[in-house]
């Protein structure tokens, strides 16, 4: 039961990230991005910052949706266990990459 909730939760979270990415691209509203490391008023390249966050949000959203689907498939079909293990590793690295980009690369748009 817990695996089902986690899988569906990751699918919903991934869809919300994908929705955020396209909403950000469509509206060009930087306030949609919640990053305490960057002050919105000090951003010099607003279009670059929007593209930067669009790519991050879209990538993380796709990875989370895939993770949710594969974890659900692995729960009900044992042949997906190896694929689920690989997807776990990819998801962990993607989350660390996301944190790195938000903490280190995003503040460079203020300089």
PDB file of N, CA and C in Angstrom:
ATOM      1  N   UNK A   1       0.819  -1.201   0.000  1.00  0.00           N
ATOM      2  CA  UNK A   1       0.000   0.000   0.000  1.00  0.00           C
ATOM      3  C   UNK A   1       0.859   1.260   0.000  1.00  0.00           C
ATOM      4  N   UNK A   2       1.937   1.225   0.815  1.00  0.00           N
ATOM      5  CA  UNK A   2       2.809   2.392   0.905  1.00  0.00           C
ATOM      6  C   UNK A   2       3.484   2.681  -0.440  1.00  0.00           C
ATOM      7  N   UNK A   3       3.901   1.613  -1.148  1.00  0.00           N
ATOM      8  CA  UNK A   3       4.520   1.789  -2.455  1.00  0.00           C
ATOM      9  C   UNK A   3       3.575   2.408  -3.466  1.00  0.00           C
ATOM     10  N   UNK A   4       2.305   2.059  -3.369  1.00  0.00           N
ATOM     11  CA  UNK A   4       1.292   2.635  -4.251  1.00  0.00           C
ATOM     12  C   UNK A   4       1.156   4.134  -4.000  1.00  0.00           C
ATOM     13  N   UNK A   5       1.118   4.525  -2.730  1.00  0.00           N
ATOM     14  CA  UNK A   5       0.998   5.943  -2.372  1.00  0.00           C
ATOM     15  C   UNK A   5       2.223   6.723  -2.828  1.00  0.00           C
ATOM     16  N   UNK A   6       3.412   6.158  -2.629  1.00  0.00           N
ATOM     17  CA  UNK A   6       4.649   6.820  -3.061  1.00  0.00           C
ATOM     18  C   UNK A   6       4.671   6.973  -4.583  1.00  0.00           C
ATOM     19  N   UNK A   7       4.313   5.927  -5.308  1.00  0.00           N
ATOM     20  CA  UNK A   7       4.309   5.998  -6.772  1.00  0.00           C
ATOM     21  C   UNK A   7       3.351   7.051  -7.298  1.00  0.00           C
ATOM     22  N   UNK A   8       2.140   7.058  -6.783  1.00  0.00           N
ATOM     23  CA  UNK A   8       1.149   8.053  -7.211  1.00  0.00           C
ATOM     24  C   UNK A   8       1.594   9.452  -6.787  1.00  0.00           C
ATOM     25  N   UNK A   9       2.189   9.556  -5.597  1.00  0.00           N
ATOM     26  CA  UNK A   9       2.686  10.856  -5.125  1.00  0.00           C
ATOM     27  C   UNK A   9       3.760  11.418  -6.037  1.00  0.00           C
ATOM     28  N   UNK A  10       4.687  10.573  -6.471  1.00  0.00           N
ATOM     29  CA  UNK A  10       5.728  11.040  -7.386  1.00  0.00           C
ATOM     30  C   UNK A  10       5.154  11.426  -8.746  1.00  0.00           C
ATOM     31  N   UNK A  11       4.155  10.710  -9.214  1.00  0.00           N
ATOM     32  CA  UNK A  11       3.525  11.078 -10.491  1.00  0.00           C
ATOM     33  C   UNK A  11       2.856  12.444 -10.364  1.00  0.00           C
ATOM     34  N   UNK A  12       2.128  12.671  -9.285  1.00  0.00           N
ATOM     35  CA  UNK A  12       1.463  13.962  -9.079  1.00  0.00           C
ATOM     36  C   UNK A  12       2.488  15.078  -8.930  1.00  0.00           C
ATOM     37  N   UNK A  13       3.555  14.821  -8.173  1.00  0.00           N
ATOM     38  CA  UNK A  13       4.605  15.829  -7.997  1.00  0.00           C
ATOM     39  C   UNK A  13       5.289  16.144  -9.326  1.00  0.00           C
ATOM     40  N   UNK A  14       5.566  15.118 -10.119  1.00  0.00           N
ATOM     41  CA  UNK A  14       6.189  15.330 -11.420  1.00  0.00           C
ATOM     42  C   UNK A  14       5.302  16.119 -12.362  1.00  0.00           C
ATOM     43  N   UNK A  15       4.011  15.812 -12.362  1.00  0.00           N
ATOM     44  CA  UNK A  15       3.077  16.560 -13.212  1.00  0.00           C
ATOM     45  C   UNK A  15       3.014  18.016 -12.771  1.00  0.00           C
ATOM     46  N   UNK A  16       3.067  18.266 -11.471  1.00  0.00           N
ATOM     47  CA  UNK A  16       3.037  19.659 -11.005  1.00  0.00           C
ATOM     48  C   UNK A  16       4.302  20.406 -11.409  1.00  0.00           C
ATOM     49  N   UNK A  17       5.472  19.731 -11.398  1.00  0.00           N
ATOM     50  CA  UNK A  17       6.702  20.369 -11.872  1.00  0.00           C
ATOM     51  C   UNK A  17       6.626  20.669 -13.373  1.00  0.00           C
ATOM     52  N   UNK A  18       6.094  19.733 -14.146  1.00  0.00           N
ATOM     53  CA  UNK A  18       5.956  19.960 -15.584  1.00  0.00           C
ATOM     54  C   UNK A  18       4.991  21.111 -15.846  1.00  0.00           C
ATOM     55  N   UNK A  19       3.891  21.160 -15.101  1.00  0.00           N
ATOM     56  CA  UNK A  19       2.933  22.251 -15.220  1.00  0.00           C
ATOM     57  C   UNK A  19       3.590  23.589 -14.869  1.00  0.00           C
ATOM     58  N   UNK A  20       4.381  23.602 -13.803  1.00  0.00           N
ATOM     59  CA  UNK A  20       5.096  24.818 -13.417  1.00  0.00           C
ATOM     60  C   UNK A  20       6.051  25.270 -14.519  1.00  0.00           C
ATOM     61  N   UNK A  21       6.749  24.321 -15.130  1.00  0.00           N
ATOM     62  CA  UNK A  21       7.696  24.668 -16.187  1.00  0.00           C
ATOM     63  C   UNK A  21       6.989  25.348 -17.357  1.00  0.00           C
ATOM     64  N   UNK A  22       5.887  24.774 -17.800  1.00  0.00           N
ATOM     65  CA  UNK A  22       5.189  25.362 -18.937  1.00  0.00           C
ATOM     66  C   UNK A  22       4.477  26.658 -18.575  1.00  0.00           C
ATOM     67  N   UNK A  23       3.997  26.761 -17.338  1.00  0.00           N
ATOM     68  CA  UNK A  23       3.380  28.009 -16.895  1.00  0.00           C
ATOM     69  C   UNK A  23       4.435  29.116 -16.827  1.00  0.00           C
ATOM     70  N   UNK A  24       5.638  28.766 -16.362  1.00  0.00           N
ATOM     71  CA  UNK A  24       6.730  29.729 -16.303  1.00  0.00           C
ATOM     72  C   UNK A  24       7.117  30.193 -17.703  1.00  0.00           C
ATOM     73  N   UNK A  25       7.192  29.278 -18.638  1.00  0.00           N
ATOM     74  CA  UNK A  25       7.550  29.615 -20.012  1.00  0.00           C
ATOM     75  C   UNK A  25       6.469  30.474 -20.675  1.00  0.00           C
ATOM     76  N   UNK A  26       5.202  30.154 -20.386  1.00  0.00           N
ATOM     77  CA  UNK A  26       4.088  30.867 -21.004  1.00  0.00           C
ATOM     78  C   UNK A  26       3.911  32.266 -20.426  1.00  0.00           C
ATOM     79  N   UNK A  27       3.951  32.393 -19.102  1.00  0.00           N
ATOM     80  CA  UNK A  27       3.663  33.691 -18.474  1.00  0.00           C
ATOM     81  C   UNK A  27       4.896  34.560 -18.291  1.00  0.00           C
ATOM     82  N   UNK A  28       6.076  33.958 -18.305  1.00  0.00           N
ATOM     83  CA  UNK A  28       7.348  34.677 -18.067  1.00  0.00           C
ATOM     84  C   UNK A  28       7.339  35.380 -16.700  1.00  0.00           C
ATOM     85  N   UNK A  29       6.629  34.806 -15.722  1.00  0.00           N
ATOM     86  CA  UNK A  29       6.522  35.372 -14.381  1.00  0.00           C
ATOM     87  C   UNK A  29       7.577  34.722 -13.479  1.00  0.00           C
ATOM     88  N   UNK A  30       8.630  35.470 -13.174  1.00  0.00           N
ATOM     89  CA  UNK A  30       9.730  34.941 -12.373  1.00  0.00           C
ATOM     90  C   UNK A  30       9.286  34.633 -10.948  1.00  0.00           C
ATOM     91  N   UNK A  31       8.232  35.255 -10.482  1.00  0.00           N
ATOM     92  CA  UNK A  31       7.768  35.029  -9.111  1.00  0.00           C
ATOM     93  C   UNK A  31       7.243  33.613  -8.900  1.00  0.00           C
ATOM     94  N   UNK A  32       7.008  32.865  -9.976  1.00  0.00           N
ATOM     95  CA  UNK A  32       6.598  31.469  -9.846  1.00  0.00           C
ATOM     96  C   UNK A  32       7.723  30.605  -9.291  1.00  0.00           C
ATOM     97  N   UNK A  33       8.970  31.046  -9.502  1.00  0.00           N
ATOM     98  CA  UNK A  33      10.125  30.293  -9.035  1.00  0.00           C
ATOM     99  C   UNK A  33      10.388  30.674  -7.584  1.00  0.00           C
ATOM    100  N   UNK A  34      10.343  29.687  -6.714  1.00  0.00           N
ATOM    101  CA  UNK A  34      10.598  29.922  -5.293  1.00  0.00           C
ATOM    102  C   UNK A  34      12.031  29.499  -4.979  1.00  0.00           C
ATOM    103  N   UNK A  35      12.933  30.465  -4.930  1.00  0.00           N
ATOM    104  CA  UNK A  35      14.330  30.197  -4.617  1.00  0.00           C
ATOM    105  C   UNK A  35      14.821  31.295  -3.685  1.00  0.00           C
ATOM    106  N   UNK A  36      15.080  30.935  -2.450  1.00  0.00           N
ATOM    107  CA  UNK A  36      15.529  31.912  -1.473  1.00  0.00           C
ATOM    108  C   UNK A  36      16.976  32.347  -1.686  1.00  0.00           C
ATOM    109  N   UNK A  37      17.703  31.660  -2.543  1.00  0.00           N
ATOM    110  CA  UNK A  37      19.097  32.007  -2.819  1.00  0.00           C
ATOM    111  C   UNK A  37      19.203  33.165  -3.814  1.00  0.00           C
ATOM    112  N   UNK A  38      18.111  33.479  -4.490  1.00  0.00           N
ATOM    113  CA  UNK A  38      18.128  34.500  -5.533  1.00  0.00           C
ATOM    114  C   UNK A  38      17.090  35.565  -5.200  1.00  0.00           C
ATOM    115  N   UNK A  39      17.525  36.811  -5.258  1.00  0.00           N
ATOM    116  CA  UNK A  39      16.592  37.921  -5.089  1.00  0.00           C
ATOM    117  C   UNK A  39      16.110  38.328  -6.484  1.00  0.00           C
ATOM    118  N   UNK A  40      14.816  38.299  -6.677  1.00  0.00           N
ATOM    119  CA  UNK A  40      14.213  38.530  -7.992  1.00  0.00           C
ATOM    120  C   UNK A  40      14.570  39.916  -8.525  1.00  0.00           C
ATOM    121  N   UNK A  41      14.638  40.888  -7.650  1.00  0.00           N
ATOM    122  CA  UNK A  41      14.925  42.260  -8.089  1.00  0.00           C
ATOM    123  C   UNK A  41      16.333  42.407  -8.672  1.00  0.00           C
ATOM    124  N   UNK A  42      17.260  41.534  -8.258  1.00  0.00           N
ATOM    125  CA  UNK A  42      18.658  41.664  -8.683  1.00  0.00           C
ATOM    126  C   UNK A  42      19.007  40.846  -9.919  1.00  0.00           C
ATOM    127  N   UNK A  43      18.055  40.112 -10.472  1.00  0.00           N
ATOM    128  CA  UNK A  43      18.336  39.280 -11.647  1.00  0.00           C
ATOM    129  C   UNK A  43      18.520  40.185 -12.857  1.00  0.00           C
ATOM    130  N   UNK A  44      19.645  39.997 -13.544  1.00  0.00           N
ATOM    131  CA  UNK A  44      19.944  40.819 -14.711  1.00  0.00           C
ATOM    132  C   UNK A  44      19.422  40.196 -16.002  1.00  0.00           C
ATOM    133  N   UNK A  45      19.593  38.886 -16.155  1.00  0.00           N
ATOM    134  CA  UNK A  45      19.152  38.178 -17.363  1.00  0.00           C
ATOM    135  C   UNK A  45      17.876  37.398 -17.046  1.00  0.00           C
ATOM    136  N   UNK A  46      16.742  38.072 -17.124  1.00  0.00           N
ATOM    137  CA  UNK A  46      15.469  37.446 -16.751  1.00  0.00           C
ATOM    138  C   UNK A  46      15.090  36.309 -17.709  1.00  0.00           C
ATOM    139  N   UNK A  47      15.309  36.498 -18.992  1.00  0.00           N
ATOM    140  CA  UNK A  47      14.979  35.452 -19.969  1.00  0.00           C
ATOM    141  C   UNK A  47      15.863  34.213 -19.749  1.00  0.00           C
ATOM    142  N   UNK A  48      17.135  34.426 -19.487  1.00  0.00           N
ATOM    143  CA  UNK A  48      18.036  33.310 -19.201  1.00  0.00           C
ATOM    144  C   UNK A  48      17.647  32.570 -17.936  1.00  0.00           C
ATOM    145  N   UNK A  49      17.229  33.326 -16.923  1.00  0.00           N
ATOM    146  CA  UNK A  49      16.797  32.721 -15.661  1.00  0.00           C
ATOM    147  C   UNK A  49      15.515  31.902 -15.864  1.00  0.00           C
ATOM    148  N   UNK A  50      14.613  32.390 -16.694  1.00  0.00           N
ATOM    149  CA  UNK A  50      13.384  31.649 -16.988  1.00  0.00           C
ATOM    150  C   UNK A  50      13.720  30.357 -17.731  1.00  0.00           C
ATOM    151  N   UNK A  51      14.594  30.434 -18.735  1.00  0.00           N
ATOM    152  CA  UNK A  51      14.989  29.231 -19.478  1.00  0.00           C
ATOM    153  C   UNK A  51      15.707  28.235 -18.579  1.00  0.00           C
ATOM    154  N   UNK A  52      16.567  28.733 -17.686  1.00  0.00           N
ATOM    155  CA  UNK A  52      17.297  27.903 -16.732  1.00  0.00           C
ATOM    156  C   UNK A  52      16.311  27.121 -15.859  1.00  0.00           C
ATOM    157  N   UNK A  53      15.341  27.815 -15.295  1.00  0.00           N
ATOM    158  CA  UNK A  53      14.366  27.157 -14.421  1.00  0.00           C
ATOM    159  C   UNK A  53      13.386  26.288 -15.201  1.00  0.00           C
ATOM    160  N   UNK A  54      13.087  26.644 -16.441  1.00  0.00           N
ATOM    161  CA  UNK A  54      12.227  25.814 -17.279  1.00  0.00           C
ATOM    162  C   UNK A  54      12.860  24.453 -17.501  1.00  0.00           C
ATOM    163  N   UNK A  55      14.128  24.453 -17.880  1.00  0.00           N
ATOM    164  CA  UNK A  55      14.825  23.182 -18.130  1.00  0.00           C
ATOM    165  C   UNK A  55      14.910  22.336 -16.869  1.00  0.00           C
ATOM    166  N   UNK A  56      15.220  22.961 -15.736  1.00  0.00           N
ATOM    167  CA  UNK A  56      15.324  22.213 -14.483  1.00  0.00           C
ATOM    168  C   UNK A  56      13.966  21.621 -14.105  1.00  0.00           C
ATOM    169  N   UNK A  57      12.927  22.435 -14.124  1.00  0.00           N
ATOM    170  CA  UNK A  57      11.600  21.968 -13.713  1.00  0.00           C
ATOM    171  C   UNK A  57      11.074  20.877 -14.642  1.00  0.00           C
ATOM    172  N   UNK A  58      11.289  21.035 -15.927  1.00  0.00           N
ATOM    173  CA  UNK A  58      10.823  20.036 -16.883  1.00  0.00           C
ATOM    174  C   UNK A  58      11.572  18.710 -16.700  1.00  0.00           C
ATOM    175  N   UNK A  59      12.883  18.773 -16.534  1.00  0.00           N
ATOM    176  CA  UNK A  59      13.685  17.563 -16.361  1.00  0.00           C
ATOM    177  C   UNK A  59      13.305  16.828 -15.081  1.00  0.00           C
ATOM    178  N   UNK A  60      13.220  17.563 -13.982  1.00  0.00           N
ATOM    179  CA  UNK A  60      12.861  16.940 -12.711  1.00  0.00           C
ATOM    180  C   UNK A  60      11.440  16.374 -12.785  1.00  0.00           C
ATOM    181  N   UNK A  61      10.528  17.083 -13.415  1.00  0.00           N
ATOM    182  CA  UNK A  61       9.163  16.597 -13.551  1.00  0.00           C
ATOM    183  C   UNK A  61       9.084  15.299 -14.329  1.00  0.00           C
ATOM    184  N   UNK A  62       9.799  15.224 -15.437  1.00  0.00           N
ATOM    185  CA  UNK A  62       9.795  14.004 -16.261  1.00  0.00           C
ATOM    186  C   UNK A  62      10.404  12.845 -15.490  1.00  0.00           C
ATOM    187  N   UNK A  63      11.511  13.092 -14.798  1.00  0.00           N
ATOM    188  CA  UNK A  63      12.155  12.022 -14.021  1.00  0.00           C
ATOM    189  C   UNK A  63      11.235  11.536 -12.912  1.00  0.00           C
ATOM    190  N   UNK A  64      10.535  12.443 -12.246  1.00  0.00           N
ATOM    191  CA  UNK A  64       9.634  12.029 -11.166  1.00  0.00           C
ATOM    192  C   UNK A  64       8.434  11.252 -11.687  1.00  0.00           C
ATOM    193  N   UNK A  65       7.891  11.649 -12.825  1.00  0.00           N
ATOM    194  CA  UNK A  65       6.777  10.890 -13.404  1.00  0.00           C
ATOM    195  C   UNK A  65       7.249   9.488 -13.798  1.00  0.00           C
ATOM    196  N   UNK A  66       8.406   9.404 -14.440  1.00  0.00           N
ATOM    197  CA  UNK A  66       8.943   8.091 -14.817  1.00  0.00           C
ATOM    198  C   UNK A  66       9.212   7.239 -13.583  1.00  0.00           C
ATOM    199  N   UNK A  67       9.757   7.863 -12.537  1.00  0.00           N
ATOM    200  CA  UNK A  67      10.019   7.133 -11.300  1.00  0.00           C
ATOM    201  C   UNK A  67       8.723   6.591 -10.703  1.00  0.00           C
ATOM    202  N   UNK A  68       7.687   7.406 -10.683  1.00  0.00           N
ATOM    203  CA  UNK A  68       6.403   6.965 -10.153  1.00  0.00           C
ATOM    204  C   UNK A  68       5.812   5.817 -10.949  1.00  0.00           C
ATOM    205  N   UNK A  69       5.872   5.913 -12.267  1.00  0.00           N
ATOM    206  CA  UNK A  69       5.320   4.855 -13.123  1.00  0.00           C
ATOM    207  C   UNK A  69       6.105   3.560 -12.952  1.00  0.00           C
ATOM    208  N   UNK A  70       7.432   3.660 -12.954  1.00  0.00           N
ATOM    209  CA  UNK A  70       8.256   2.456 -12.826  1.00  0.00           C
ATOM    210  C   UNK A  70       8.105   1.834 -11.446  1.00  0.00           C
ATOM    211  N   UNK A  71       7.994   2.659 -10.412  1.00  0.00           N
ATOM    212  CA  UNK A  71       7.811   2.083  -9.072  1.00  0.00           C
ATOM    213  C   UNK A  71       6.457   1.383  -8.956  1.00  0.00           C
ATOM    214  N   UNK A  72       5.426   1.919  -9.609  1.00  0.00           N
ATOM    215  CA  UNK A  72       4.126   1.235  -9.610  1.00  0.00           C
ATOM    216  C   UNK A  72       4.195  -0.078 -10.384  1.00  0.00           C
ATOM    217  N   UNK A  73       4.880  -0.055 -11.524  1.00  0.00           N
ATOM    218  CA  UNK A  73       5.027  -1.276 -12.309  1.00  0.00           C
ATOM    219  C   UNK A  73       5.830  -2.326 -11.548  1.00  0.00           C
ATOM    220  N   UNK A  74       6.868  -1.890 -10.836  1.00  0.00           N
ATOM    221  CA  UNK A  74       7.700  -2.824 -10.072  1.00  0.00           C
ATOM    222  C   UNK A  74       6.925  -3.421  -8.902  1.00  0.00           C
ATOM    223  N   UNK A  75       5.992  -2.673  -8.369  1.00  0.00           N
ATOM    224  CA  UNK A  75       5.188  -3.182  -7.249  1.00  0.00           C
ATOM    225  C   UNK A  75       4.305  -4.345  -7.692  1.00  0.00           C
ATOM    226  N   UNK A  76       3.791  -4.270  -8.908  1.00  0.00           N
ATOM    227  CA  UNK A  76       2.859  -5.279  -9.373  1.00  0.00           C
ATOM    228  C   UNK A  76       3.471  -6.284 -10.358  1.00  0.00           C
ATOM    229  N   UNK A  77       4.688  -6.032 -10.822  1.00  0.00           N
ATOM    230  CA  UNK A  77       5.343  -6.931 -11.754  1.00  0.00           C
ATOM    231  C   UNK A  77       6.816  -7.030 -11.346  1.00  0.00           C
ATOM    232  N   UNK A  78       7.219  -8.183 -10.870  1.00  0.00           N
ATOM    233  CA  UNK A  78       8.573  -8.361 -10.323  1.00  0.00           C
ATOM    234  C   UNK A  78       9.670  -8.211 -11.369  1.00  0.00           C
ATOM    235  N   UNK A  79       9.359  -8.308 -12.640  1.00  0.00           N
ATOM    236  CA  UNK A  79      10.392  -8.172 -13.671  1.00  0.00           C
ATOM    237  C   UNK A  79      10.878  -6.725 -13.797  1.00  0.00           C
ATOM    238  N   UNK A  80      10.176  -5.770 -13.197  1.00  0.00           N
ATOM    239  CA  UNK A  80      10.590  -4.375 -13.249  1.00  0.00           C
ATOM    240  C   UNK A  80      11.479  -3.972 -12.069  1.00  0.00           C
ATOM    241  N   UNK A  81      11.828  -4.913 -11.198  1.00  0.00           N
ATOM    242  CA  UNK A  81      12.618  -4.564 -10.014  1.00  0.00           C
ATOM    243  C   UNK A  81      13.988  -4.002 -10.376  1.00  0.00           C
ATOM    244  N   UNK A  82      14.656  -4.587 -11.372  1.00  0.00           N
ATOM    245  CA  UNK A  82      15.968  -4.077 -11.770  1.00  0.00           C
ATOM    246  C   UNK A  82      15.857  -2.683 -12.387  1.00  0.00           C
ATOM    247  N   UNK A  83      14.835  -2.481 -13.186  1.00  0.00           N
ATOM    248  CA  UNK A  83      14.609  -1.157 -13.780  1.00  0.00           C
ATOM    249  C   UNK A  83      14.301  -0.144 -12.688  1.00  0.00           C
ATOM    250  N   UNK A  84      13.532  -0.558 -11.680  1.00  0.00           N
ATOM    251  CA  UNK A  84      13.195   0.334 -10.566  1.00  0.00           C
ATOM    252  C   UNK A  84      14.448   0.711  -9.771  1.00  0.00           C
ATOM    253  N   UNK A  85      15.366  -0.235  -9.601  1.00  0.00           N
ATOM    254  CA  UNK A  85      16.613   0.062  -8.892  1.00  0.00           C
ATOM    255  C   UNK A  85      17.444   1.091  -9.653  1.00  0.00           C
ATOM    256  N   UNK A  86      17.545   0.938 -10.955  1.00  0.00           N
ATOM    257  CA  UNK A  86      18.282   1.903 -11.779  1.00  0.00           C
ATOM    258  C   UNK A  86      17.596   3.263 -11.737  1.00  0.00           C
ATOM    259  N   UNK A  87      16.270   3.266 -11.777  1.00  0.00           N
ATOM    260  CA  UNK A  87      15.525   4.521 -11.726  1.00  0.00           C
ATOM    261  C   UNK A  87      15.689   5.199 -10.372  1.00  0.00           C
ATOM    262  N   UNK A  88      15.800   4.421  -9.298  1.00  0.00           N
ATOM    263  CA  UNK A  88      16.075   4.995  -7.980  1.00  0.00           C
ATOM    264  C   UNK A  88      17.393   5.760  -7.982  1.00  0.00           C
ATOM    265  N   UNK A  89      18.404   5.160  -8.570  1.00  0.00           N
ATOM    266  CA  UNK A  89      19.725   5.796  -8.628  1.00  0.00           C
ATOM    267  C   UNK A  89      19.661   7.064  -9.476  1.00  0.00           C
ATOM    268  N   UNK A  90      19.008   6.986 -10.622  1.00  0.00           N
ATOM    269  CA  UNK A  90      18.881   8.164 -11.491  1.00  0.00           C
ATOM    270  C   UNK A  90      18.128   9.279 -10.776  1.00  0.00           C
ATOM    271  N   UNK A  91      17.076   8.928 -10.060  1.00  0.00           N
ATOM    272  CA  UNK A  91      16.294   9.930  -9.340  1.00  0.00           C
ATOM    273  C   UNK A  91      17.113  10.595  -8.246  1.00  0.00           C
ATOM    274  N   UNK A  92      17.888   9.823  -7.513  1.00  0.00           N
ATOM    275  CA  UNK A  92      18.733  10.399  -6.458  1.00  0.00           C
ATOM    276  C   UNK A  92      19.748  11.360  -7.056  1.00  0.00           C
ATOM    277  N   UNK A  93      20.408  10.964  -8.137  1.00  0.00           N
ATOM    278  CA  UNK A  93      21.373  11.866  -8.778  1.00  0.00           C
ATOM    279  C   UNK A  93      20.690  13.112  -9.343  1.00  0.00           C
ATOM    280  N   UNK A  94      19.498  12.952  -9.882  1.00  0.00           N
ATOM    281  CA  UNK A  94      18.762  14.109 -10.418  1.00  0.00           C
ATOM    282  C   UNK A  94      18.401  15.088  -9.308  1.00  0.00           C
ATOM    283  N   UNK A  95      18.005  14.575  -8.159  1.00  0.00           N
ATOM    284  CA  UNK A  95      17.672  15.455  -7.042  1.00  0.00           C
ATOM    285  C   UNK A  95      18.906  16.189  -6.545  1.00  0.00           C
ATOM    286  N   UNK A  96      20.039  15.490  -6.442  1.00  0.00           N
ATOM    287  CA  UNK A  96      21.281  16.160  -6.047  1.00  0.00           C
ATOM    288  C   UNK A  96      21.699  17.207  -7.074  1.00  0.00           C
ATOM    289  N   UNK A  97      21.528  16.892  -8.371  1.00  0.00           N
ATOM    290  CA  UNK A  97      21.833  17.863  -9.418  1.00  0.00           C
ATOM    291  C   UNK A  97      20.928  19.074  -9.344  1.00  0.00           C
ATOM    292  N   UNK A  98      19.670  18.848  -9.047  1.00  0.00           N
ATOM    293  CA  UNK A  98      18.700  19.938  -8.888  1.00  0.00           C
ATOM    294  C   UNK A  98      19.119  20.850  -7.734  1.00  0.00           C
ATOM    295  N   UNK A  99      19.461  20.255  -6.613  1.00  0.00           N
ATOM    296  CA  UNK A  99      19.887  21.049  -5.453  1.00  0.00           C
ATOM    297  C   UNK A  99      21.150  21.834  -5.783  1.00  0.00           C
ATOM    298  N   UNK A 100      22.108  21.205  -6.465  1.00  0.00           N
ATOM    299  CA  UNK A 100      23.343  21.891  -6.842  1.00  0.00           C
ATOM    300  C   UNK A 100      23.045  23.092  -7.734  1.00  0.00           C
ATOM    301  N   UNK A 101      22.203  22.895  -8.745  1.00  0.00           N
ATOM    302  CA  UNK A 101      21.908  24.003  -9.660  1.00  0.00           C
ATOM    303  C   UNK A 101      21.172  25.129  -8.968  1.00  0.00           C
ATOM    304  N   UNK A 102      20.254  24.806  -8.065  1.00  0.00           N
ATOM    305  CA  UNK A 102      19.504  25.837  -7.355  1.00  0.00           C
ATOM    306  C   UNK A 102      20.411  26.611  -6.403  1.00  0.00           C
ATOM    307  N   UNK A 103      21.331  25.918  -5.750  1.00  0.00           N
ATOM    308  CA  UNK A 103      22.172  26.584  -4.748  1.00  0.00           C
ATOM    309  C   UNK A 103      23.390  27.276  -5.349  1.00  0.00           C
ATOM    310  N   UNK A 104      23.960  26.705  -6.400  1.00  0.00           N
ATOM    311  CA  UNK A 104      25.225  27.240  -6.916  1.00  0.00           C
ATOM    312  C   UNK A 104      25.044  28.023  -8.217  1.00  0.00           C
ATOM    313  N   UNK A 105      24.306  27.495  -9.165  1.00  0.00           N
ATOM    314  CA  UNK A 105      24.216  28.136 -10.476  1.00  0.00           C
ATOM    315  C   UNK A 105      23.180  29.251 -10.538  1.00  0.00           C
ATOM    316  N   UNK A 106      22.058  29.114  -9.829  1.00  0.00           N
ATOM    317  CA  UNK A 106      21.005  30.117  -9.891  1.00  0.00           C
ATOM    318  C   UNK A 106      21.458  31.488  -9.371  1.00  0.00           C
ATOM    319  N   UNK A 107      22.223  31.576  -8.266  1.00  0.00           N
ATOM    320  CA  UNK A 107      22.645  32.912  -7.805  1.00  0.00           C
ATOM    321  C   UNK A 107      23.520  33.660  -8.793  1.00  0.00           C
ATOM    322  N   UNK A 108      24.108  32.985  -9.773  1.00  0.00           N
ATOM    323  CA  UNK A 108      24.956  33.664 -10.758  1.00  0.00           C
ATOM    324  C   UNK A 108      24.155  34.571 -11.681  1.00  0.00           C
ATOM    325  N   UNK A 109      22.845  34.430 -11.716  1.00  0.00           N
ATOM    326  CA  UNK A 109      22.013  35.308 -12.544  1.00  0.00           C
ATOM    327  C   UNK A 109      21.882  36.700 -11.925  1.00  0.00           C
ATOM    328  N   UNK A 110      22.303  36.860 -10.672  1.00  0.00           N
ATOM    329  CA  UNK A 110      22.227  38.162  -9.995  1.00  0.00           C
ATOM    330  C   UNK A 110      23.487  38.992 -10.231  1.00  0.00           C
ATOM    331  N   UNK A 111      24.535  38.354 -10.652  1.00  0.00           N
ATOM    332  CA  UNK A 111      25.827  39.043 -10.766  1.00  0.00           C
ATOM    333  C   UNK A 111      25.893  39.944 -11.974  1.00  0.00           C
TER     334      UNK A 111
END
